[in-house]
Coordinates of C-alpha atoms in Angstrom, one line a residue:
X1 CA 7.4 7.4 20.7
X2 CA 4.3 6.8 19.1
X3 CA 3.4 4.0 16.2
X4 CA 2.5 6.4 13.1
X5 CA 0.4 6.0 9.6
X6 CA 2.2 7.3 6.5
X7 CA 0.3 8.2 3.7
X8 CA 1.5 9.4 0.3
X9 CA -1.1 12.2 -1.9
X10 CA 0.2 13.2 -4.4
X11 CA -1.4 14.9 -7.5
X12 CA -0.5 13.1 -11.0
X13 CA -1.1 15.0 -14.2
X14 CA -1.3 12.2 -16.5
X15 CA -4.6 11.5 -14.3
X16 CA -6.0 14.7 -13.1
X17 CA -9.0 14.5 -10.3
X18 CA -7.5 10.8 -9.1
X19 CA -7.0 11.7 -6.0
X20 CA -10.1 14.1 -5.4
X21 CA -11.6 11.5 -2.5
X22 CA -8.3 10.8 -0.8
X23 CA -9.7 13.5 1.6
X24 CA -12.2 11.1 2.8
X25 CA -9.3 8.3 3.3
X26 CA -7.2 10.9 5.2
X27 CA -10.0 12.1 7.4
X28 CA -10.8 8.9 8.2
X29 CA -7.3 7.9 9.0
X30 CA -7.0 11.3 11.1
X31 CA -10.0 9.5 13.3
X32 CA -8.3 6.8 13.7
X33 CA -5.6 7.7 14.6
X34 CA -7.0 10.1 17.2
X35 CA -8.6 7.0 18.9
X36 CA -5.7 4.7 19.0
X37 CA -2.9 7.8 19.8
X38 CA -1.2 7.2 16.9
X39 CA 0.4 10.1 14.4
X40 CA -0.6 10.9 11.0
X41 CA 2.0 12.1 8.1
X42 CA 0.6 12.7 4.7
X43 CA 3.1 13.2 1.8
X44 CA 2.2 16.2 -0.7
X45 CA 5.6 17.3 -1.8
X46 CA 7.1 15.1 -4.9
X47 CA 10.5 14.0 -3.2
X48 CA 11.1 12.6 -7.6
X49 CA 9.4 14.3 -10.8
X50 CA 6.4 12.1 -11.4
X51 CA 8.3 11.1 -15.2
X52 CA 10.7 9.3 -13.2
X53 CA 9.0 7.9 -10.0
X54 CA 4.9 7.7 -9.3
X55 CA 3.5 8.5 -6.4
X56 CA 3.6 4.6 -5.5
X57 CA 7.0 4.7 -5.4
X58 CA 7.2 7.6 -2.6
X59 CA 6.3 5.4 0.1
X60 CA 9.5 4.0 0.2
X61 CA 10.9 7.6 1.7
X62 CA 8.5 6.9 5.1
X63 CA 11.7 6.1 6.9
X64 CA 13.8 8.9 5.7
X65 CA 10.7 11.5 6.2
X66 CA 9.8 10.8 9.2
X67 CA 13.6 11.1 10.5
X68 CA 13.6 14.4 8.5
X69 CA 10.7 15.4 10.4
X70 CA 12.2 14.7 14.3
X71 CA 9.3 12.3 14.5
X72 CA 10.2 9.4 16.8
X73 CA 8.2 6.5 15.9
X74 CA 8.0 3.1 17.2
X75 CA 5.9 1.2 13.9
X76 CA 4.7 2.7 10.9
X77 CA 1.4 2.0 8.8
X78 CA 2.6 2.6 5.3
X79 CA -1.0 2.5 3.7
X80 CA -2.2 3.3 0.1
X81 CA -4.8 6.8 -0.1
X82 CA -7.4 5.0 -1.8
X83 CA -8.5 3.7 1.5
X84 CA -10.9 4.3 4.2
X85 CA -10.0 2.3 7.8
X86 CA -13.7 2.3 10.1
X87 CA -13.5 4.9 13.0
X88 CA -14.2 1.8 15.8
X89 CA -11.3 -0.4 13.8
X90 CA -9.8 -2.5 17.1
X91 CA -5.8 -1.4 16.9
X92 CA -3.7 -2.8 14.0
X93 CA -0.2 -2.2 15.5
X94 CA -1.2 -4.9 18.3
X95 CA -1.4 -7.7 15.7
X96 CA 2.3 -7.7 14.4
X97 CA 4.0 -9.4 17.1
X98 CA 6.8 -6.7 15.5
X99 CA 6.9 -8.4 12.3
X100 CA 6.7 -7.1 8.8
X101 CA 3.0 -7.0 8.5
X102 CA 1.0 -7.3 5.3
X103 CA -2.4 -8.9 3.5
X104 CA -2.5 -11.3 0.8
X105 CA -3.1 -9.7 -2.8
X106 CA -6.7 -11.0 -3.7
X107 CA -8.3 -10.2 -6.8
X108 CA -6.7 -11.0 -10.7
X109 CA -4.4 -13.5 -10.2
X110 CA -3.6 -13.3 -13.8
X111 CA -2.4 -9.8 -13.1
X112 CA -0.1 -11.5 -10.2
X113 CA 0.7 -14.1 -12.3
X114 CA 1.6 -12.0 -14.9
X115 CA 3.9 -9.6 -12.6
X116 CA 5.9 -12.8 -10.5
X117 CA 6.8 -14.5 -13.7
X118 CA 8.0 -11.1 -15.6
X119 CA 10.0 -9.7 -12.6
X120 CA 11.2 -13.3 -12.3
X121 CA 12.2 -13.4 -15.2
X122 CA 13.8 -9.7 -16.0
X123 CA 15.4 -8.6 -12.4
X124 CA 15.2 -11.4 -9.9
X125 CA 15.6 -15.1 -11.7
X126 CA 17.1 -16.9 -8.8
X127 CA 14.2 -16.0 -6.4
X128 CA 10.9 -17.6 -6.3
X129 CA 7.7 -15.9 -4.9
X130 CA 5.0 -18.1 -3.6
X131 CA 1.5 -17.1 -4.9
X132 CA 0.3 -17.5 -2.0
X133 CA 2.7 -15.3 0.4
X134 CA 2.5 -12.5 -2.1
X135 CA 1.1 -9.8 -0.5
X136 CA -0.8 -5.9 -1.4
X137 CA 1.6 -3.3 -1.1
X138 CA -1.3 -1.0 0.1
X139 CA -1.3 -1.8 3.7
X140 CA 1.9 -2.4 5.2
X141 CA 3.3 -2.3 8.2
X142 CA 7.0 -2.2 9.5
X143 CA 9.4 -0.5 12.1
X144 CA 12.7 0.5 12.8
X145 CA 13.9 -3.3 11.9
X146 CA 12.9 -2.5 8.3
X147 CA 14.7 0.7 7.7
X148 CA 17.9 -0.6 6.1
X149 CA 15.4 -3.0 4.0
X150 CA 13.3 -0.1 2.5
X151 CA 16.9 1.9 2.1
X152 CA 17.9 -1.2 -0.1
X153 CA 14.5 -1.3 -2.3
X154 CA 14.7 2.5 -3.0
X155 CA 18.5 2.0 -4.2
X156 CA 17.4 -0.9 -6.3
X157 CA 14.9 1.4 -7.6
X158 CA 16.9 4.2 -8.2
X159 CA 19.9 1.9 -9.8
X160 CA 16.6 -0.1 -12.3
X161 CA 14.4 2.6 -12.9
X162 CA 14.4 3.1 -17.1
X163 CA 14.5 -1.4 -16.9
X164 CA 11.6 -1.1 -14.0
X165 CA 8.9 1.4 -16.4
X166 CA 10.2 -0.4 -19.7
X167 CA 9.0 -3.6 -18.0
X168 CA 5.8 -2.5 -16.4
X169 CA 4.4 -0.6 -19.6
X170 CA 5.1 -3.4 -21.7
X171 CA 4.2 -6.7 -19.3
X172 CA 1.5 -4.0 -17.6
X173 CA 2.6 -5.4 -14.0
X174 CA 2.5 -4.1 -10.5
X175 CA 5.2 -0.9 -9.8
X176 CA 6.4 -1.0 -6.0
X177 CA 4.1 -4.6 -5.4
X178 CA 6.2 -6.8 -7.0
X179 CA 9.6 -5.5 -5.9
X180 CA 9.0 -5.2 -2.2
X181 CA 7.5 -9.1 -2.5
X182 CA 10.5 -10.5 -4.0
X183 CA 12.9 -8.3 -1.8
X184 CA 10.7 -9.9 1.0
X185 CA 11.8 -13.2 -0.3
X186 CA 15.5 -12.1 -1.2
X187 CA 16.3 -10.8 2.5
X188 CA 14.0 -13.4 4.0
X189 CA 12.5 -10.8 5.9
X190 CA 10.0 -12.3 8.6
X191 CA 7.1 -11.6 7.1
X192 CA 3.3 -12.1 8.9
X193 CA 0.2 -12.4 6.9
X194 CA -3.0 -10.7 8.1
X195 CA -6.4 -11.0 7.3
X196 CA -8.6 -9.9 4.3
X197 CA -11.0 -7.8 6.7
X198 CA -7.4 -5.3 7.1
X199 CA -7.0 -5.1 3.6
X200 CA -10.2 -5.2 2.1
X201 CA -9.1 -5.4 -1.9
X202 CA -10.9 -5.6 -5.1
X203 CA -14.2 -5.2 -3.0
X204 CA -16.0 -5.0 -6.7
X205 CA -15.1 -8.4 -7.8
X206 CA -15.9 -10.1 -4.3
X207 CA -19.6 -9.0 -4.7
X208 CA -19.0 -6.7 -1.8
X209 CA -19.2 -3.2 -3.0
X210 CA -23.0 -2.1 -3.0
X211 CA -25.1 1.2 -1.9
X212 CA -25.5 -0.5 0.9
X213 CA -22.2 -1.0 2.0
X214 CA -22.3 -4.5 2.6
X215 CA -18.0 -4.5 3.1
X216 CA -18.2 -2.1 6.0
X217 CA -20.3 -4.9 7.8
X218 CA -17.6 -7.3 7.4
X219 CA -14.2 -6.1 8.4
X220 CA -12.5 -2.7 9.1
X221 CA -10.1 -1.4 6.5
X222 CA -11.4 -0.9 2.8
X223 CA -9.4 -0.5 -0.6
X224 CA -11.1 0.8 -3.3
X225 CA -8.6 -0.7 -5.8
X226 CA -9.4 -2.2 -8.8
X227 CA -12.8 0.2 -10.1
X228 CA -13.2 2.7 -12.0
X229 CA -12.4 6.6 -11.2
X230 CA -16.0 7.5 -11.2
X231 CA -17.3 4.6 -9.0
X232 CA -14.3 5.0 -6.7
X233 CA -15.0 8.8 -6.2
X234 CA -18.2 7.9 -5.2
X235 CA -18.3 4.9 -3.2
X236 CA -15.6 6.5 -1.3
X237 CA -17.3 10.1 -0.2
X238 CA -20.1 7.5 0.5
X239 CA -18.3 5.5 2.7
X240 CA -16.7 8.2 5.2
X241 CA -20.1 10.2 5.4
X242 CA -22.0 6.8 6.1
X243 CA -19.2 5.8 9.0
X244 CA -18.9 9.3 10.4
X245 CA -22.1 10.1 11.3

């Protein structure tokens, strides 16, 4: 029974070439896992049409899939393909004490803002989401404690979904971020915050994000959230070929 990383690629016509560097953030994750015996599972096949769910929305199915798939696991790594972990990254799966695991959401706290108060106020108005416990739904990680938890989410989803893309395309909030926090809060799941250097967000605003790769020198898992296509596609294919070599 190994601890496994679940990934989701998935193509998107309404934004063709996004996900032309998630090769880089796959290869890199293959490393990784290689080093620390852990299994890889990358999602290409749309389980939903992407009119009614986004890719985002797929990781939710990381349970399900990897039952599907006779793969026994022990924790899983559900983490966004937009980033790129370090090949000498110390062992993630060591620092959960078996919780739920996740990173505080740094970077437009407007946007944040913006996304509590509106899911507040439309779908959850008798729970309260501390600004400070919300977390990036890019790096998570869970176990076999979470399963009926993520069965729950994808129902609410599934039951919500015209309310859910009404509200984000006219609030323009989070999709799966804001949910799982205030499901978090809702099941008081035991939820434990780690730090920015494994979840490395909005590395463009911080300063951080340079030819010389300045965020590489400072902790081990980097999202490239937050920039545009053409610098992401960039910096990205930069990164890997800089750390693999």
């Amino acid at each position: 029974m190994k601890n496994v990383v679940f990934i989701v690629n998935l193509s998107e016509t309404k934004k063709q070439g996004r996900n032309a560097p998630y090769n880089c953030s796959i290869d890199s994750w293959a490393e990784w896992c290689k080093r620390n015996d852990c299994e890889l599972f990358v999602l290409q096949d749309r389980i939903y049409d992407e009119s009614y769910m986004n890719a985002n929305w797929h990781k939710l199915f990381a349970f399900q899939l990897l039952e599907a798939n006779n793969i026994d696991y022990n924790q899983i790594l559900i983490v966004d393909a937009d980033t790129i972990i370090h090949p000498d990254a110390p062992n993630i799966f060591e620092l959960t004490d078996n919780k739920f695991c996740a990173v505080h959401n740094y970077g437009s706290y407007d946007w944040v803002c913006r996304s509590i108060e509106n899911y507040k106020k439309f779908l959850f108005p008798e729970i309260d989401v501390p600004l400070f416990e919300y977390f990036n739904s890019g790096v998570i990680i869970c176990n076999k404690l979470h399963k009926e938890f993520y069965q729950t989410i994808l129902d609410f989803y599934l039951e919500h979904q015209e309310k859910i893309v009404i509200l984000q395309d006219k609030y323009k909030v989070g999709t799966d971020q804001p949910i799982l926090n205030f499901f978090v809060q809702q099941e008081d799941i035991d939820y434990k915050q780690l730090p920015y250097e494994w979840n490395m967000q909005d590395l463009q605003r911080f300063e951080i994000l340079d030819e010389e790769l300045t965020f590489t020198k400072i902790g081990w898992l980097y999202h490239f959230n937050g920039i545009p296509d053409e610098t992401r596609n960039y910096i990205m294919n930069k990164t890997w070929k800089v750390l693999c070599n």
